[in-house]
């Protein structure tokens, strides 16, 4: 709990700066029932993001169970270094080195979608564009003066901001539609990471509502039985 509170405190100033200054946020339309998308999102995240960013409040084993991934597959494909499948999903990059390379330690992303919202994460991943004044040659419409490189540039291509404010990317290995789905998958995984029991909680809520409805009927009939002689 202490580590979780520290992460939230550290995340708030970063997210405040990353509000986007009124930038338009696109609808992510995340469906947590789409397990195939969540599985792809895990794969994309681990292959592109986990080298610098952790999701250290999730465990590999819990993710494997929730996303119906066999533990041996999880261990072989997604568990980094000497970590075990039951451990937390931490990255391997030393914080000191990360701060030196990027100017600040890359934040943990377990709760980013829960704090900022799925539309923010989705728009951020689509919002990189060419800006030669920045150290890595790119900026971001949602997070101005972003301090990280565009790690998905090979897939999306390098986007150039047009006069009307729209971004047009060229040179990527994915089409615009394919890239949209790619970042939607990553966003979905981060939405799941921020609230892994959401679907279970919603399902339980329907059972609770059903119980209360039945209990109301029983209580109403019992009340009529008790008061019938009074009236």
PDB file of C-alpha atoms in Angstrom:
ATOM      1  CA  UNK A   1       0.000   0.000   0.000  1.00  0.00           C
ATOM      2  CA  UNK A   2       2.832   2.386   0.825  1.00  0.00           C
ATOM      3  CA  UNK A   3       4.427   1.825  -2.598  1.00  0.00           C
ATOM      4  CA  UNK A   4       1.068   2.399  -4.265  1.00  0.00           C
ATOM      5  CA  UNK A   5       0.564   5.735  -2.496  1.00  0.00           C
ATOM      6  CA  UNK A   6       4.083   6.826  -3.404  1.00  0.00           C
ATOM      7  CA  UNK A   7       3.428   5.966  -7.057  1.00  0.00           C
ATOM      8  CA  UNK A   8       0.208   7.989  -7.081  1.00  0.00           C
ATOM      9  CA  UNK A   9       1.902  11.010  -5.500  1.00  0.00           C
ATOM     10  CA  UNK A  10       4.725  10.813  -8.026  1.00  0.00           C
ATOM     11  CA  UNK A  11       2.308  10.390 -10.921  1.00  0.00           C
ATOM     12  CA  UNK A  12       0.057  13.366 -10.192  1.00  0.00           C
ATOM     13  CA  UNK A  13       2.538  16.162 -11.084  1.00  0.00           C
ATOM     14  CA  UNK A  14       3.536  14.363 -14.279  1.00  0.00           C
ATOM     15  CA  UNK A  15      -0.066  13.918 -15.308  1.00  0.00           C
ATOM     16  CA  UNK A  16      -0.893  17.505 -14.466  1.00  0.00           C
ATOM     17  CA  UNK A  17       1.786  18.673 -16.909  1.00  0.00           C
ATOM     18  CA  UNK A  18       0.555  16.131 -19.435  1.00  0.00           C
ATOM     19  CA  UNK A  19      -3.020  17.355 -19.503  1.00  0.00           C
ATOM     20  CA  UNK A  20      -2.581  18.305 -23.137  1.00  0.00           C
ATOM     21  CA  UNK A  21      -3.514  21.947 -22.806  1.00  0.00           C
ATOM     22  CA  UNK A  22      -6.973  21.347 -24.253  1.00  0.00           C
ATOM     23  CA  UNK A  23      -5.800  18.949 -26.958  1.00  0.00           C
ATOM     24  CA  UNK A  24      -8.582  16.957 -28.605  1.00  0.00           C
ATOM     25  CA  UNK A  25      -8.853  13.433 -27.227  1.00  0.00           C
ATOM     26  CA  UNK A  26     -10.070  10.667 -29.505  1.00  0.00           C
ATOM     27  CA  UNK A  27     -12.486   8.013 -28.299  1.00  0.00           C
ATOM     28  CA  UNK A  28     -10.618   4.815 -27.492  1.00  0.00           C
ATOM     29  CA  UNK A  29     -13.775   2.655 -27.303  1.00  0.00           C
ATOM     30  CA  UNK A  30     -12.129   0.014 -25.132  1.00  0.00           C
ATOM     31  CA  UNK A  31     -14.003  -3.250 -24.628  1.00  0.00           C
ATOM     32  CA  UNK A  32     -12.621  -5.202 -21.677  1.00  0.00           C
ATOM     33  CA  UNK A  33     -14.645  -8.218 -22.797  1.00  0.00           C
ATOM     34  CA  UNK A  34     -12.458  -8.447 -25.920  1.00  0.00           C
ATOM     35  CA  UNK A  35      -9.893 -10.837 -24.446  1.00  0.00           C
ATOM     36  CA  UNK A  36      -8.043 -11.253 -27.748  1.00  0.00           C
ATOM     37  CA  UNK A  37      -7.407  -7.499 -27.818  1.00  0.00           C
ATOM     38  CA  UNK A  38      -6.156  -7.553 -24.214  1.00  0.00           C
ATOM     39  CA  UNK A  39      -3.807 -10.422 -25.051  1.00  0.00           C
ATOM     40  CA  UNK A  40      -2.435  -8.487 -28.019  1.00  0.00           C
ATOM     41  CA  UNK A  41      -2.135  -5.418 -25.804  1.00  0.00           C
ATOM     42  CA  UNK A  42      -0.006  -7.339 -23.321  1.00  0.00           C
ATOM     43  CA  UNK A  43       2.182  -8.556 -26.175  1.00  0.00           C
ATOM     44  CA  UNK A  44       2.574  -5.048 -27.642  1.00  0.00           C
ATOM     45  CA  UNK A  45       3.260  -3.512 -24.237  1.00  0.00           C
ATOM     46  CA  UNK A  46       5.879  -6.073 -23.251  1.00  0.00           C
ATOM     47  CA  UNK A  47       7.634  -5.815 -26.610  1.00  0.00           C
ATOM     48  CA  UNK A  48       7.618  -2.017 -26.925  1.00  0.00           C
ATOM     49  CA  UNK A  49       7.064  -0.399 -23.540  1.00  0.00           C
ATOM     50  CA  UNK A  50       8.193  -2.709 -20.748  1.00  0.00           C
ATOM     51  CA  UNK A  51      11.875  -2.050 -21.357  1.00  0.00           C
ATOM     52  CA  UNK A  52      11.450   1.361 -19.711  1.00  0.00           C
ATOM     53  CA  UNK A  53       7.988   1.372 -18.124  1.00  0.00           C
ATOM     54  CA  UNK A  54       6.812  -1.072 -15.499  1.00  0.00           C
ATOM     55  CA  UNK A  55       3.362  -2.155 -14.372  1.00  0.00           C
ATOM     56  CA  UNK A  56       4.705  -3.068 -10.960  1.00  0.00           C
ATOM     57  CA  UNK A  57       1.350  -3.333  -9.198  1.00  0.00           C
ATOM     58  CA  UNK A  58       0.405  -6.264 -11.422  1.00  0.00           C
ATOM     59  CA  UNK A  59       1.754  -9.794 -11.174  1.00  0.00           C
ATOM     60  CA  UNK A  60       2.594 -11.898 -14.209  1.00  0.00           C
ATOM     61  CA  UNK A  61       0.582 -14.798 -12.809  1.00  0.00           C
ATOM     62  CA  UNK A  62      -2.539 -12.675 -12.210  1.00  0.00           C
ATOM     63  CA  UNK A  63      -2.381 -11.234 -15.717  1.00  0.00           C
ATOM     64  CA  UNK A  64      -1.958 -14.703 -17.205  1.00  0.00           C
ATOM     65  CA  UNK A  65      -4.987 -15.965 -15.286  1.00  0.00           C
ATOM     66  CA  UNK A  66      -7.194 -12.995 -16.175  1.00  0.00           C
ATOM     67  CA  UNK A  67      -6.258 -13.063 -19.867  1.00  0.00           C
ATOM     68  CA  UNK A  68      -6.414 -16.872 -20.206  1.00  0.00           C
ATOM     69  CA  UNK A  69      -2.715 -17.214 -21.022  1.00  0.00           C
ATOM     70  CA  UNK A  70      -1.026 -20.488 -19.975  1.00  0.00           C
ATOM     71  CA  UNK A  71       1.587 -19.903 -17.295  1.00  0.00           C
ATOM     72  CA  UNK A  72       4.314 -21.582 -19.324  1.00  0.00           C
ATOM     73  CA  UNK A  73       3.587 -19.251 -22.250  1.00  0.00           C
ATOM     74  CA  UNK A  74       3.548 -16.234 -19.934  1.00  0.00           C
ATOM     75  CA  UNK A  75       6.855 -17.247 -18.413  1.00  0.00           C
ATOM     76  CA  UNK A  76       8.519 -17.943 -21.752  1.00  0.00           C
ATOM     77  CA  UNK A  77       7.319 -14.865 -23.660  1.00  0.00           C
ATOM     78  CA  UNK A  78       6.744 -12.070 -21.194  1.00  0.00           C
ATOM     79  CA  UNK A  79       8.665 -12.601 -17.947  1.00  0.00           C
ATOM     80  CA  UNK A  80      11.891 -10.621 -18.219  1.00  0.00           C
ATOM     81  CA  UNK A  81      15.307 -11.519 -16.869  1.00  0.00           C
ATOM     82  CA  UNK A  82      15.491 -13.681 -13.760  1.00  0.00           C
ATOM     83  CA  UNK A  83      11.970 -12.815 -12.585  1.00  0.00           C
ATOM     84  CA  UNK A  84       9.502 -15.553 -11.701  1.00  0.00           C
ATOM     85  CA  UNK A  85       5.955 -15.804 -12.981  1.00  0.00           C
ATOM     86  CA  UNK A  86       4.579 -15.014  -9.522  1.00  0.00           C
ATOM     87  CA  UNK A  87       6.518 -11.747  -9.196  1.00  0.00           C
ATOM     88  CA  UNK A  88       5.529  -8.165  -9.934  1.00  0.00           C
ATOM     89  CA  UNK A  89       5.866  -6.831 -13.487  1.00  0.00           C
ATOM     90  CA  UNK A  90       8.853  -4.562 -12.972  1.00  0.00           C
ATOM     91  CA  UNK A  91      11.186  -3.438 -15.740  1.00  0.00           C
ATOM     92  CA  UNK A  92      14.902  -4.102 -15.921  1.00  0.00           C
ATOM     93  CA  UNK A  93      16.211  -0.589 -16.588  1.00  0.00           C
ATOM     94  CA  UNK A  94      17.986   1.034 -13.582  1.00  0.00           C
ATOM     95  CA  UNK A  95      16.202   4.205 -12.469  1.00  0.00           C
ATOM     96  CA  UNK A  96      19.463   6.181 -12.357  1.00  0.00           C
ATOM     97  CA  UNK A  97      20.285   5.291 -15.959  1.00  0.00           C
ATOM     98  CA  UNK A  98      16.737   5.976 -17.111  1.00  0.00           C
ATOM     99  CA  UNK A  99      16.773   9.425 -15.519  1.00  0.00           C
ATOM    100  CA  UNK A 100      20.112  10.186 -17.211  1.00  0.00           C
ATOM    101  CA  UNK A 101      18.988   9.023 -20.643  1.00  0.00           C
ATOM    102  CA  UNK A 102      15.502  10.525 -20.677  1.00  0.00           C
ATOM    103  CA  UNK A 103      15.812  13.415 -18.219  1.00  0.00           C
ATOM    104  CA  UNK A 104      13.416  11.745 -15.780  1.00  0.00           C
ATOM    105  CA  UNK A 105      12.669   8.213 -14.638  1.00  0.00           C
ATOM    106  CA  UNK A 106       9.931   6.717 -16.870  1.00  0.00           C
ATOM    107  CA  UNK A 107       6.804   6.425 -14.689  1.00  0.00           C
ATOM    108  CA  UNK A 108       5.099   3.197 -13.764  1.00  0.00           C
ATOM    109  CA  UNK A 109       2.034   2.777 -15.970  1.00  0.00           C
ATOM    110  CA  UNK A 110      -0.152   0.452 -13.912  1.00  0.00           C
ATOM    111  CA  UNK A 111      -2.590   3.228 -13.025  1.00  0.00           C
ATOM    112  CA  UNK A 112      -2.117   5.727 -15.831  1.00  0.00           C
ATOM    113  CA  UNK A 113      -5.329   4.755 -17.651  1.00  0.00           C
ATOM    114  CA  UNK A 114      -7.320   4.846 -14.422  1.00  0.00           C
ATOM    115  CA  UNK A 115      -5.984   8.291 -13.476  1.00  0.00           C
ATOM    116  CA  UNK A 116      -6.026   9.976 -16.894  1.00  0.00           C
ATOM    117  CA  UNK A 117      -8.623   7.913 -18.731  1.00  0.00           C
ATOM    118  CA  UNK A 118      -8.481   5.583 -21.698  1.00  0.00           C
ATOM    119  CA  UNK A 119      -9.023   8.368 -24.256  1.00  0.00           C
ATOM    120  CA  UNK A 120      -5.937  10.204 -22.977  1.00  0.00           C
ATOM    121  CA  UNK A 121      -3.701   7.135 -23.272  1.00  0.00           C
ATOM    122  CA  UNK A 122      -5.035   6.284 -26.726  1.00  0.00           C
ATOM    123  CA  UNK A 123      -4.641   9.855 -27.999  1.00  0.00           C
ATOM    124  CA  UNK A 124      -1.165  10.125 -26.498  1.00  0.00           C
ATOM    125  CA  UNK A 125       0.044   7.043 -28.350  1.00  0.00           C
ATOM    126  CA  UNK A 126      -1.317   8.528 -31.591  1.00  0.00           C
ATOM    127  CA  UNK A 127      -0.147  12.066 -30.873  1.00  0.00           C
ATOM    128  CA  UNK A 128       3.573  11.983 -31.733  1.00  0.00           C
ATOM    129  CA  UNK A 129       4.715  14.241 -34.561  1.00  0.00           C
ATOM    130  CA  UNK A 130       7.965  15.549 -36.033  1.00  0.00           C
ATOM    131  CA  UNK A 131       9.579  18.367 -34.042  1.00  0.00           C
ATOM    132  CA  UNK A 132      13.308  18.797 -34.641  1.00  0.00           C
ATOM    133  CA  UNK A 133      13.594  21.188 -31.695  1.00  0.00           C
ATOM    134  CA  UNK A 134      13.056  18.304 -29.270  1.00  0.00           C
ATOM    135  CA  UNK A 135      15.909  16.010 -28.111  1.00  0.00           C
ATOM    136  CA  UNK A 136      14.385  12.930 -29.786  1.00  0.00           C
ATOM    137  CA  UNK A 137      13.037  14.815 -32.792  1.00  0.00           C
ATOM    138  CA  UNK A 138       9.370  14.376 -31.849  1.00  0.00           C
ATOM    139  CA  UNK A 139       6.734  16.129 -29.786  1.00  0.00           C
ATOM    140  CA  UNK A 140       3.238  15.137 -28.727  1.00  0.00           C
ATOM    141  CA  UNK A 141      -0.110  16.874 -29.127  1.00  0.00           C
ATOM    142  CA  UNK A 142      -1.418  15.518 -25.823  1.00  0.00           C
ATOM    143  CA  UNK A 143       1.817  15.874 -23.828  1.00  0.00           C
ATOM    144  CA  UNK A 144       3.698  18.946 -25.142  1.00  0.00           C
ATOM    145  CA  UNK A 145       7.487  18.850 -24.702  1.00  0.00           C
ATOM    146  CA  UNK A 146       7.368  15.111 -24.177  1.00  0.00           C
ATOM    147  CA  UNK A 147      10.646  13.667 -22.944  1.00  0.00           C
ATOM    148  CA  UNK A 148      10.500  10.222 -24.532  1.00  0.00           C
ATOM    149  CA  UNK A 149      11.156   9.001 -28.075  1.00  0.00           C
ATOM    150  CA  UNK A 150       8.365   7.728 -30.272  1.00  0.00           C
ATOM    151  CA  UNK A 151       8.982   4.032 -29.716  1.00  0.00           C
ATOM    152  CA  UNK A 152       6.236   3.046 -32.176  1.00  0.00           C
ATOM    153  CA  UNK A 153       7.563   5.247 -34.988  1.00  0.00           C
ATOM    154  CA  UNK A 154       8.590   2.269 -37.100  1.00  0.00           C
ATOM    155  CA  UNK A 155       4.977   1.086 -37.016  1.00  0.00           C
ATOM    156  CA  UNK A 156       3.194   4.414 -37.414  1.00  0.00           C
ATOM    157  CA  UNK A 157       5.771   6.296 -39.413  1.00  0.00           C
ATOM    158  CA  UNK A 158       6.796   9.884 -38.755  1.00  0.00           C
ATOM    159  CA  UNK A 159       3.787  12.180 -38.499  1.00  0.00           C
ATOM    160  CA  UNK A 160       3.888  15.799 -39.626  1.00  0.00           C
ATOM    161  CA  UNK A 161       1.466  18.359 -38.212  1.00  0.00           C
ATOM    162  CA  UNK A 162      -0.663  20.016 -40.880  1.00  0.00           C
ATOM    163  CA  UNK A 163      -1.898  23.612 -40.900  1.00  0.00           C
ATOM    164  CA  UNK A 164      -5.290  22.514 -39.600  1.00  0.00           C
ATOM    165  CA  UNK A 165      -3.657  20.736 -36.644  1.00  0.00           C
ATOM    166  CA  UNK A 166      -4.153  17.203 -37.952  1.00  0.00           C
ATOM    167  CA  UNK A 167      -1.286  14.710 -38.133  1.00  0.00           C
ATOM    168  CA  UNK A 168      -0.373  12.799 -41.258  1.00  0.00           C
ATOM    169  CA  UNK A 169       2.058   9.907 -40.803  1.00  0.00           C
ATOM    170  CA  UNK A 170       4.075   8.302 -43.577  1.00  0.00           C
ATOM    171  CA  UNK A 171       6.685   5.593 -43.763  1.00  0.00           C
ATOM    172  CA  UNK A 172       5.218   3.208 -41.184  1.00  0.00           C
ATOM    173  CA  UNK A 173       4.914  -0.536 -41.570  1.00  0.00           C
ATOM    174  CA  UNK A 174       1.247  -0.418 -40.502  1.00  0.00           C
ATOM    175  CA  UNK A 175      -1.647   1.310 -42.189  1.00  0.00           C
ATOM    176  CA  UNK A 176      -3.495   4.024 -40.283  1.00  0.00           C
ATOM    177  CA  UNK A 177      -6.278   1.564 -39.408  1.00  0.00           C
ATOM    178  CA  UNK A 178      -3.834  -1.101 -38.280  1.00  0.00           C
ATOM    179  CA  UNK A 179      -1.939   1.367 -36.126  1.00  0.00           C
ATOM    180  CA  UNK A 180      -5.185   2.567 -34.544  1.00  0.00           C
ATOM    181  CA  UNK A 181      -5.968  -1.018 -33.536  1.00  0.00           C
ATOM    182  CA  UNK A 182      -2.401  -1.538 -32.313  1.00  0.00           C
ATOM    183  CA  UNK A 183      -2.548   1.388 -29.887  1.00  0.00           C
ATOM    184  CA  UNK A 184      -6.138   0.503 -28.925  1.00  0.00           C
ATOM    185  CA  UNK A 185      -4.861  -2.913 -27.865  1.00  0.00           C
ATOM    186  CA  UNK A 186      -2.119  -1.346 -25.722  1.00  0.00           C
ATOM    187  CA  UNK A 187      -4.629   1.079 -24.235  1.00  0.00           C
ATOM    188  CA  UNK A 188      -6.994  -1.770 -23.431  1.00  0.00           C
ATOM    189  CA  UNK A 189      -4.262  -3.636 -21.584  1.00  0.00           C
ATOM    190  CA  UNK A 190      -3.465  -0.512 -19.533  1.00  0.00           C
ATOM    191  CA  UNK A 191      -7.168   0.025 -18.799  1.00  0.00           C
ATOM    192  CA  UNK A 192      -7.325  -3.560 -17.550  1.00  0.00           C
ATOM    193  CA  UNK A 193      -4.119  -3.077 -15.502  1.00  0.00           C
ATOM    194  CA  UNK A 194      -5.550  -0.025 -13.762  1.00  0.00           C
ATOM    195  CA  UNK A 195      -8.692  -1.893 -12.669  1.00  0.00           C
ATOM    196  CA  UNK A 196      -8.268  -5.653 -13.154  1.00  0.00           C
ATOM    197  CA  UNK A 197     -11.413  -6.550 -11.198  1.00  0.00           C
ATOM    198  CA  UNK A 198     -13.732  -4.206 -13.095  1.00  0.00           C
ATOM    199  CA  UNK A 199     -15.566  -6.913 -15.042  1.00  0.00           C
ATOM    200  CA  UNK A 200     -15.829  -9.109 -11.951  1.00  0.00           C
ATOM    201  CA  UNK A 201     -17.164  -6.170  -9.942  1.00  0.00           C
ATOM    202  CA  UNK A 202     -19.746  -5.305 -12.581  1.00  0.00           C
ATOM    203  CA  UNK A 203     -20.870  -8.933 -12.798  1.00  0.00           C
ATOM    204  CA  UNK A 204     -21.195  -9.123  -9.024  1.00  0.00           C
ATOM    205  CA  UNK A 205     -23.209  -5.902  -9.080  1.00  0.00           C
ATOM    206  CA  UNK A 206     -25.930  -7.540 -11.185  1.00  0.00           C
ATOM    207  CA  UNK A 207     -26.176 -10.406  -8.705  1.00  0.00           C
ATOM    208  CA  UNK A 208     -26.477  -7.914  -5.843  1.00  0.00           C
ATOM    209  CA  UNK A 209     -29.225  -6.008  -7.684  1.00  0.00           C
ATOM    210  CA  UNK A 210     -31.062  -9.285  -8.331  1.00  0.00           C
ATOM    211  CA  UNK A 211     -30.819 -10.254  -4.659  1.00  0.00           C
ATOM    212  CA  UNK A 212     -32.141  -6.862  -3.534  1.00  0.00           C
ATOM    213  CA  UNK A 213     -35.043  -7.109  -5.985  1.00  0.00           C
ATOM    214  CA  UNK A 214     -36.056 -10.551  -4.698  1.00  0.00           C
ATOM    215  CA  UNK A 215     -35.556  -9.430  -1.090  1.00  0.00           C
ATOM    216  CA  UNK A 216     -37.805  -6.409  -1.743  1.00  0.00           C
ATOM    217  CA  UNK A 217     -40.609  -8.678  -2.963  1.00  0.00           C
ATOM    218  CA  UNK A 218     -40.264 -10.958   0.073  1.00  0.00           C
ATOM    219  CA  UNK A 219     -40.141  -7.980   2.452  1.00  0.00           C
ATOM    220  CA  UNK A 220     -43.200  -6.402   0.799  1.00  0.00           C
ATOM    221  CA  UNK A 221     -45.246  -9.611   1.063  1.00  0.00           C
ATOM    222  CA  UNK A 222     -44.113 -10.065   4.670  1.00  0.00           C
ATOM    223  CA  UNK A 223     -45.148  -6.492   5.489  1.00  0.00           C
ATOM    224  CA  UNK A 224     -48.608  -7.104   3.995  1.00  0.00           C
ATOM    225  CA  UNK A 225     -48.976 -10.281   6.049  1.00  0.00           C
ATOM    226  CA  UNK A 226     -47.998  -8.559   9.300  1.00  0.00           C
ATOM    227  CA  UNK A 227     -50.229  -5.521   8.768  1.00  0.00           C
ATOM    228  CA  UNK A 228     -53.322  -7.119   7.242  1.00  0.00           C
ATOM    229  CA  UNK A 229     -55.113  -7.386  10.617  1.00  0.00           C
ATOM    230  CA  UNK A 230     -54.247  -3.767  11.519  1.00  0.00           C
ATOM    231  CA  UNK A 231     -55.878  -2.393   8.398  1.00  0.00           C
TER     232      UNK A 231
END
